[in-house]
One Martini backbone bead per residue (centre of mass of N, CA, C, O) as a GRO file, in nm:
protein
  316
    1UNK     BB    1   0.101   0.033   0.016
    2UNK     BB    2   0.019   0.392  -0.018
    3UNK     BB    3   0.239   0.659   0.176
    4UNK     BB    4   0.185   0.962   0.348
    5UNK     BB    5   0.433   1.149   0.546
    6UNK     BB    6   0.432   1.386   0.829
    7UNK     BB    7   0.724   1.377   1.012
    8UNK     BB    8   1.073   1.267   1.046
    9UNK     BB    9   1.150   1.182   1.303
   10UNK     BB   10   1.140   0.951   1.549
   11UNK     BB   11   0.862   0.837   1.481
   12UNK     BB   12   0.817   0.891   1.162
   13UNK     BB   13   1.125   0.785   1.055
   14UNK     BB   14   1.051   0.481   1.167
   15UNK     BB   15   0.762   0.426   1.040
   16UNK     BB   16   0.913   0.459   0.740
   17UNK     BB   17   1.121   0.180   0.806
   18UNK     BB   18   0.880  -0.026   0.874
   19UNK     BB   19   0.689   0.020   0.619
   20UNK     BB   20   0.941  -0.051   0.403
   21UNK     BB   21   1.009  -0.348   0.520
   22UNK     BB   22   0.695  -0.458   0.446
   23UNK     BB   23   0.653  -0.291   0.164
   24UNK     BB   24   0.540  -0.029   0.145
   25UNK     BB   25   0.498   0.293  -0.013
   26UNK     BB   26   0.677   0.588   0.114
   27UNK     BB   27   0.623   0.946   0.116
   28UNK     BB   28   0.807   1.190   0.262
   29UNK     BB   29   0.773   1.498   0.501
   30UNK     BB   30   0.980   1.770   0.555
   31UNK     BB   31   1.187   2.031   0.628
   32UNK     BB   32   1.409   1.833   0.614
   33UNK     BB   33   1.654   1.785   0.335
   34UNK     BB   34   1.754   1.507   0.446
   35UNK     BB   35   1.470   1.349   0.497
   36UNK     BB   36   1.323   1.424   0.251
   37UNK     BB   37   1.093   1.311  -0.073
   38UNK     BB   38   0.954   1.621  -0.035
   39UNK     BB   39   0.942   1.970  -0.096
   40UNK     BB   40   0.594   1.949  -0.037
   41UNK     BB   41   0.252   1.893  -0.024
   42UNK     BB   42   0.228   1.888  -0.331
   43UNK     BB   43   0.457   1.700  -0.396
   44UNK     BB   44   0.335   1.476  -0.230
   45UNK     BB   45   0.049   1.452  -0.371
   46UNK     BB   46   0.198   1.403  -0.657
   47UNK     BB   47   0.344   1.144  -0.492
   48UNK     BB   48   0.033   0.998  -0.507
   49UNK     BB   49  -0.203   0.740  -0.590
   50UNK     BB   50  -0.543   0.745  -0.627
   51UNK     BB   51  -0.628   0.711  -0.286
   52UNK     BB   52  -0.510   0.869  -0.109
   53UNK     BB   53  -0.289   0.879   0.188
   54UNK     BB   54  -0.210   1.094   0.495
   55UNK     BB   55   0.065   1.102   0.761
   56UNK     BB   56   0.025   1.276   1.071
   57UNK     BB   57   0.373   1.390   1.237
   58UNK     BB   58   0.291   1.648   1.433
   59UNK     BB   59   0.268   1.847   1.664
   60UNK     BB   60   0.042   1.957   1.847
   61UNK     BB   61  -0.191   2.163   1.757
   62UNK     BB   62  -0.096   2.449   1.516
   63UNK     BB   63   0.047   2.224   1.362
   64UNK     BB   64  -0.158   2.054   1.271
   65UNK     BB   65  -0.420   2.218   1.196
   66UNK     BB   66  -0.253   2.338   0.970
   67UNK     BB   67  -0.199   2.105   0.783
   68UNK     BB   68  -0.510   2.006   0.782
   69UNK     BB   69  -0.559   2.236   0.608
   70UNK     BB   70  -0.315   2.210   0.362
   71UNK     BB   71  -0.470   1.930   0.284
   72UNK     BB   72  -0.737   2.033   0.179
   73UNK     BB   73  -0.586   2.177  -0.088
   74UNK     BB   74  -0.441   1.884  -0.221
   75UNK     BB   75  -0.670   1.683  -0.150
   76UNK     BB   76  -0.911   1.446  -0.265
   77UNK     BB   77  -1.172   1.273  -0.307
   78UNK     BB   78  -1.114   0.998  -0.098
   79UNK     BB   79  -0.913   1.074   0.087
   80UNK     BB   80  -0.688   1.015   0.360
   81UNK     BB   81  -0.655   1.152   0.708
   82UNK     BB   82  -0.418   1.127   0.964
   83UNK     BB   83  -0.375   1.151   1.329
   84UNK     BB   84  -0.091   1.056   1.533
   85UNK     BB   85  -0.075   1.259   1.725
   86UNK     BB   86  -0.123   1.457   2.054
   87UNK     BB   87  -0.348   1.513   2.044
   88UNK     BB   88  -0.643   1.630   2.083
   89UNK     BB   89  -0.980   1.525   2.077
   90UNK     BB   90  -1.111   1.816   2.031
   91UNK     BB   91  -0.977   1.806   1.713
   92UNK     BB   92  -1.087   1.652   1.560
   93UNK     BB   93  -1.364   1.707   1.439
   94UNK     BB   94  -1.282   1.990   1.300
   95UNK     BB   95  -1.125   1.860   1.146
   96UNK     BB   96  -1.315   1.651   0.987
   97UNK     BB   97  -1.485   1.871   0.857
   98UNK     BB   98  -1.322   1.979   0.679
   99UNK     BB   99  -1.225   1.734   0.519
  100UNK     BB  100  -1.564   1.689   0.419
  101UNK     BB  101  -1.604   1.922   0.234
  102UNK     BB  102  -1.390   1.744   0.007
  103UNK     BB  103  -1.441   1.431   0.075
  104UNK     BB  104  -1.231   1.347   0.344
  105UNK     BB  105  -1.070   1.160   0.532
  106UNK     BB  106  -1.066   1.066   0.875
  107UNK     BB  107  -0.821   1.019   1.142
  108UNK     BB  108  -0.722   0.907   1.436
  109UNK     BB  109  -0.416   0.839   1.618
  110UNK     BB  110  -0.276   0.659   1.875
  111UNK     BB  111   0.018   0.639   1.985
  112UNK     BB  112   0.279   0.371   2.113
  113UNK     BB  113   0.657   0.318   2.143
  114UNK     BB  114   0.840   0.513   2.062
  115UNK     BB  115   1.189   0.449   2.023
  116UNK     BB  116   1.102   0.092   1.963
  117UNK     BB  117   0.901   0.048   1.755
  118UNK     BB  118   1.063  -0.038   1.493
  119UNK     BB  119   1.083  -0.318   1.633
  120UNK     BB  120   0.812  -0.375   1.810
  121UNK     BB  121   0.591  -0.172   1.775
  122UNK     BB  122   0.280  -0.046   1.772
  123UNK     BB  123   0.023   0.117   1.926
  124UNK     BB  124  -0.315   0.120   1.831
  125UNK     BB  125  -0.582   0.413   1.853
  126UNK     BB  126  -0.847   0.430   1.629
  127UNK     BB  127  -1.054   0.687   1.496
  128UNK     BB  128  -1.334   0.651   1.293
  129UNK     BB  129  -1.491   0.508   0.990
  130UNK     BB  130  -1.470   0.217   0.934
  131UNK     BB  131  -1.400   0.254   0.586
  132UNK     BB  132  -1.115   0.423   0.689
  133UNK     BB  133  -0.998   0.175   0.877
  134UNK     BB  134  -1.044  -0.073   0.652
  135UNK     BB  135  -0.815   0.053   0.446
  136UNK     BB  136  -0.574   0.092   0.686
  137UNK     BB  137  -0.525  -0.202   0.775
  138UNK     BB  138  -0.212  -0.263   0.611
  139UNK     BB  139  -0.066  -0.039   0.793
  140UNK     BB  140  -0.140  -0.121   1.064
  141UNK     BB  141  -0.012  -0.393   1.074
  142UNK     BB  142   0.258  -0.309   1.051
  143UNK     BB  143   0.302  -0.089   1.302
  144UNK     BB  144   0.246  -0.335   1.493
  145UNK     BB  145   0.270  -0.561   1.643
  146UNK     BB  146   0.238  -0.910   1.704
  147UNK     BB  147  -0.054  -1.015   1.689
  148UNK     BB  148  -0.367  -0.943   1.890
  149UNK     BB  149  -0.206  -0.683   1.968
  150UNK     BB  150  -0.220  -0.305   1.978
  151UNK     BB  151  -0.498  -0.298   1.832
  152UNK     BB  152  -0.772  -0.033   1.822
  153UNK     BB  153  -1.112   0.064   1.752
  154UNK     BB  154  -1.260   0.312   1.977
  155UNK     BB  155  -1.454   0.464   1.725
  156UNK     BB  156  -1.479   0.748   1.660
  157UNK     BB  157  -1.427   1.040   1.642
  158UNK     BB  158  -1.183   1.076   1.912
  159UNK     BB  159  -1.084   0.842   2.029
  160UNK     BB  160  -0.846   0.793   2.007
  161UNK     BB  161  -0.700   0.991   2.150
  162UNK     BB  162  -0.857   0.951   2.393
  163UNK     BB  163  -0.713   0.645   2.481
  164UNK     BB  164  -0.440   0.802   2.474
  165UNK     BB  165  -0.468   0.993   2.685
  166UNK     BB  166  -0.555   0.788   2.942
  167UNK     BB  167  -0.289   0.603   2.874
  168UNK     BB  168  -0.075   0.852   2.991
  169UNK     BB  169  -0.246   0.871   3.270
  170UNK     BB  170  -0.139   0.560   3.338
  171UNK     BB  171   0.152   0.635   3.289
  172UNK     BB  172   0.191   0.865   3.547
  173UNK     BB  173   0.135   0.654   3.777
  174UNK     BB  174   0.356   0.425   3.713
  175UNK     BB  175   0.580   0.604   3.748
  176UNK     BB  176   0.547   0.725   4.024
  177UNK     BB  177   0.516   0.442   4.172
  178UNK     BB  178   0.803   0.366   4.109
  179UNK     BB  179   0.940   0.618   4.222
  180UNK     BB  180   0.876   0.580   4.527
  181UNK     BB  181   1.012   0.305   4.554
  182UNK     BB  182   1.292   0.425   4.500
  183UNK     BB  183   1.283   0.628   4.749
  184UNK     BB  184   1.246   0.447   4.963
  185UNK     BB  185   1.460   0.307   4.971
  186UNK     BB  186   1.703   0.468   4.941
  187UNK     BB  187   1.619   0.544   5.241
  188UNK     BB  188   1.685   0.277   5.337
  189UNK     BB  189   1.855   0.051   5.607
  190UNK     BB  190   1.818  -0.255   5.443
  191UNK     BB  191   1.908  -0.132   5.122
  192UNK     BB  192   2.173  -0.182   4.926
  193UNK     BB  193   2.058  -0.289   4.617
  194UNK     BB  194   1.842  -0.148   4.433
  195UNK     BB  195   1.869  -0.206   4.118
  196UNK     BB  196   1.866  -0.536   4.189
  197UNK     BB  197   1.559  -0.519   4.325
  198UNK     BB  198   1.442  -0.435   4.027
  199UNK     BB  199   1.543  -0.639   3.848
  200UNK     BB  200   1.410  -0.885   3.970
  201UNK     BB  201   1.091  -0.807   3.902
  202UNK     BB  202   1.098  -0.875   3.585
  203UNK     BB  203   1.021  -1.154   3.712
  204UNK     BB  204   0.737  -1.324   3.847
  205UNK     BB  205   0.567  -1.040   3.904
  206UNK     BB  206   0.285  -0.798   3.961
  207UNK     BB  207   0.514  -0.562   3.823
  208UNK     BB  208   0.522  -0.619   3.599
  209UNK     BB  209   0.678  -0.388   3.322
  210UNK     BB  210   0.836  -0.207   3.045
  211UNK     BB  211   0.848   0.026   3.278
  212UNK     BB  212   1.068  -0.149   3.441
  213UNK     BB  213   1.268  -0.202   3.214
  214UNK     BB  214   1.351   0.095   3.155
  215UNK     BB  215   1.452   0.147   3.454
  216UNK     BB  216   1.654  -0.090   3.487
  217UNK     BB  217   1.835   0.066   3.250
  218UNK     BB  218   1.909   0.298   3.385
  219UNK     BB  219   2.053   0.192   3.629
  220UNK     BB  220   2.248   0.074   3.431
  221UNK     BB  221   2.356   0.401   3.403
  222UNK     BB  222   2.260   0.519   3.669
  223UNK     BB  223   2.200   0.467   3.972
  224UNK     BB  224   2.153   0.733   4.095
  225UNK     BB  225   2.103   0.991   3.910
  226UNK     BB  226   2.299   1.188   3.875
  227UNK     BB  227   2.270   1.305   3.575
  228UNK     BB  228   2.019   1.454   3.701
  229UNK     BB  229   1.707   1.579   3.742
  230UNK     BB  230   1.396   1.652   3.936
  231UNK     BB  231   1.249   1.731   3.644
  232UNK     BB  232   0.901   1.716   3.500
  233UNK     BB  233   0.716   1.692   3.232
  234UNK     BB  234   0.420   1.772   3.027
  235UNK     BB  235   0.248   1.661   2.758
  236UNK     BB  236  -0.101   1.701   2.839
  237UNK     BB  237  -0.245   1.467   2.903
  238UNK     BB  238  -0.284   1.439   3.205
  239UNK     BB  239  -0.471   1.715   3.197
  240UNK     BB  240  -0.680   1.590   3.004
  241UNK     BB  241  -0.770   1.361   3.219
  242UNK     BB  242  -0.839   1.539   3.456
  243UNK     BB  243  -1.043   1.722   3.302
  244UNK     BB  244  -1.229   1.469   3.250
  245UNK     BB  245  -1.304   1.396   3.554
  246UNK     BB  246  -1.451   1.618   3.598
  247UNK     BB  247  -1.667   1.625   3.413
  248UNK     BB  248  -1.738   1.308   3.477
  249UNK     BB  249  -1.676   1.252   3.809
  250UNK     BB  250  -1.401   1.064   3.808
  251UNK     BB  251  -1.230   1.002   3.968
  252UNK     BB  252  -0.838   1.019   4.022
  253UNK     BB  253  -0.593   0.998   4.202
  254UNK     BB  254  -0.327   0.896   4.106
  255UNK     BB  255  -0.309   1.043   3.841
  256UNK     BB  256  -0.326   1.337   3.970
  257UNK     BB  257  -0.069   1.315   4.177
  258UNK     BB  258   0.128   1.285   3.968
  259UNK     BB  259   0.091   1.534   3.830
  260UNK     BB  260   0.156   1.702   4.080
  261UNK     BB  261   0.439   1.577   4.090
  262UNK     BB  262   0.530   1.744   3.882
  263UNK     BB  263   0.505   2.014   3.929
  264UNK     BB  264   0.686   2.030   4.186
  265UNK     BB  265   0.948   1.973   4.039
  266UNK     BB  266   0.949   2.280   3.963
  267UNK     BB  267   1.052   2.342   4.263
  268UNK     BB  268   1.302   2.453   4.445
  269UNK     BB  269   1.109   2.625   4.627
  270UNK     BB  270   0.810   2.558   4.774
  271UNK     BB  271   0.521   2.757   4.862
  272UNK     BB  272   0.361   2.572   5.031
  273UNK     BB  273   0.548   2.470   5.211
  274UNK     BB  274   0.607   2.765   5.321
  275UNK     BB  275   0.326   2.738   5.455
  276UNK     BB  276   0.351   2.495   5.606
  277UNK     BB  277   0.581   2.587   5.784
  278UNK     BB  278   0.443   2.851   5.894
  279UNK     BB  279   0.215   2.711   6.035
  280UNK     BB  280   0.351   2.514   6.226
  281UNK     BB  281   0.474   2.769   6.381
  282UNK     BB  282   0.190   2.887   6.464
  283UNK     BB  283   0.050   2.651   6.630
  284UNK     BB  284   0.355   2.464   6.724
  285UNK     BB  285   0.659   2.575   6.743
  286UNK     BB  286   0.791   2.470   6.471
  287UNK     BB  287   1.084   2.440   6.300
  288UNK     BB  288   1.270   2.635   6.098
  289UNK     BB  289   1.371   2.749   5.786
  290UNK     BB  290   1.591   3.038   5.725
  291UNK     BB  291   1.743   3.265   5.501
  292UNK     BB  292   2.053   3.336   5.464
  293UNK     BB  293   2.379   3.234   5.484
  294UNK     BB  294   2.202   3.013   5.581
  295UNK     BB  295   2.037   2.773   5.714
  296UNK     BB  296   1.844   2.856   5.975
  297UNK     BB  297   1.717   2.733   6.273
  298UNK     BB  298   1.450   2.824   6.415
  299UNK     BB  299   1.236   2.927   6.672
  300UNK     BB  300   0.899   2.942   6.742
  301UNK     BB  301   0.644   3.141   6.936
  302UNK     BB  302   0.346   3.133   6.827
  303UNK     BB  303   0.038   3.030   6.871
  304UNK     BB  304  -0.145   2.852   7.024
  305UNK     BB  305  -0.025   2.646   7.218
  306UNK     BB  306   0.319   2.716   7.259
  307UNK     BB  307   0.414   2.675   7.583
  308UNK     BB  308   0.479   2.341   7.523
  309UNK     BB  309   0.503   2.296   7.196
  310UNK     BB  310   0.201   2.250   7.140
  311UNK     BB  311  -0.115   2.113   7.056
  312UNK     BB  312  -0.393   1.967   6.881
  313UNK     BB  313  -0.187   2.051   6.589
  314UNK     BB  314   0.104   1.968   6.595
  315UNK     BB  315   0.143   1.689   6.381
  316UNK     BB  316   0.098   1.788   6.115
   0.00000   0.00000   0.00000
């Protein structure tokens, strides 16, 4: 099968080198002049034989929505564009409509697999109509994993997205959770080999998992991840997943968590922390640290009931 993908990145460049192994005939289009094999998009829709198909992977946001506005100038009736990337689910629709108006069809695919896809295969969570994912079938089949699992039809417009949401945001929990036991441990005087006790972990355990194997792998370039900061950014799934709890009232606590605690992660000095210090110190005379020439410990009594060092709230 004939396909255009738009943007040769780490995973568009992958993909087309998948794609291309399995033997379907791939016309990639790229900013880099190193690695497009189209000038531009016109000259990519020149070099696809109708009815054309055409895989945007390119940033989420106003960079993909120009592409699909761009690309409904050059493609025809009959023809599909996939949107691979980290789209919002709620962008999907008016793709779709838009290039509706062409008579062109829409998919969303939520992808996941980052650069080890290549040989792996990725997952597959793609929305739009039967006819249109029942084309791209294919092309799904080259790009997942072998086997029953990897790819899933999730419903219309806008569920891959949608699948793809929530899978980052179970997957910002289990990083999490993963984190904060190599936290403990680290801290305990009773584990001498961290690194190694992760290792046992990948059989046999009701925690194996790709990302635990992923874990156990960074620890054996760097034990104690001297060479990183404490730093974690969010690339917007986890936040439309939060934001989606709460639009549908469904709990998610650890998600939520996972998600402030990337937040935290970017305070050098948390603000909230330094409210917490003082409110403890305001009502329990509870021992402060404070910034001067270096950071000097002062008791303060302040808050009620300070006068034997306790009160009622003391513990917290």
């Amino acid at each position: 099968m004939q396909l255009g993908i738009i943007g040769l990145g780490k995973m568009g460049g992958n993909m087309r080198t998948r794609l291309r192994r399995a033997g379907h005939d791939v016309v990639g289009f790229d900013t880099d002049p190193t690695l497009t094999d189209a000038t531009d998009l016109a000259d990519l829709a020149a070099k696809l034989d109708a009815p054309r198909a055409v895989w945007v992977m390119v940033p989420a946001g106003d960079a993909t929505r120009q592409t699909v506005a761009a690309l409904a100038d050059v493609l025809s009736d009959g023809d599909i564009v996939i949107d691979g990337g980290n789209s919002r689910f709620s962008d999907d629709a008016p793709n779709a409509a838009l290039l509706a108006e062409r008579g062109i069809g829409y998919i969303d695919a939520g992808v996941s697999g980052g650069v080890w896809g290549l040989e792996n295969g990725y997952a597959l969570m793609v929305g739009g109509e039967k006819k249109h994912v029942d084309t791209m079938m294919p092309i799904f089949d080259a790009l997942k994993p072998p086997g029953e699992y990897g790819f899933v039809h999730a419903g219309g417009v806008g569920a891959g997205h949608y699948a793809k949401m929530v899978h980052n945001g179970i997957e910002y929990g289990l990083m999490q959770a993963y984190a904060e036991g190599y936290e403990l441990l680290k801290a305990s005087e009773h584990v001498e080999n961290v690194p190694a006790v992760f290792k046992s972990w990948r059989e046999g355990t009701v925690v194996r998992s790709w990302l635990l194997d992923l874990l156990d792998r960074a620890l054996e370039e760097d034990p104690n991840f001297d060479a990183l900061t404490g730093y974690a950014t969010d690339s917007g799934e986890g936040r439309w997943t939060v934001e989606e709890s709460i639009r549908l009232a469904v709990p998610l606590h650890a998600i939520s968590a996972s998600l402030y605690a990337r937040f935290e992660s970017r305070q050098d000095d948390s603000p909230a922390m330094k409210a917490i210090a003082a409110l403890r110190n305001q009502f329990g005379g509870h021992a402060v640290k404070e910034l001067g020439g270096g950071h000097a410990v002062k008791e303060h009594g302040g808050g009620q009931g300070t006068d034997s060092g306790t009160s009622g709230d003391s513990p917290s």
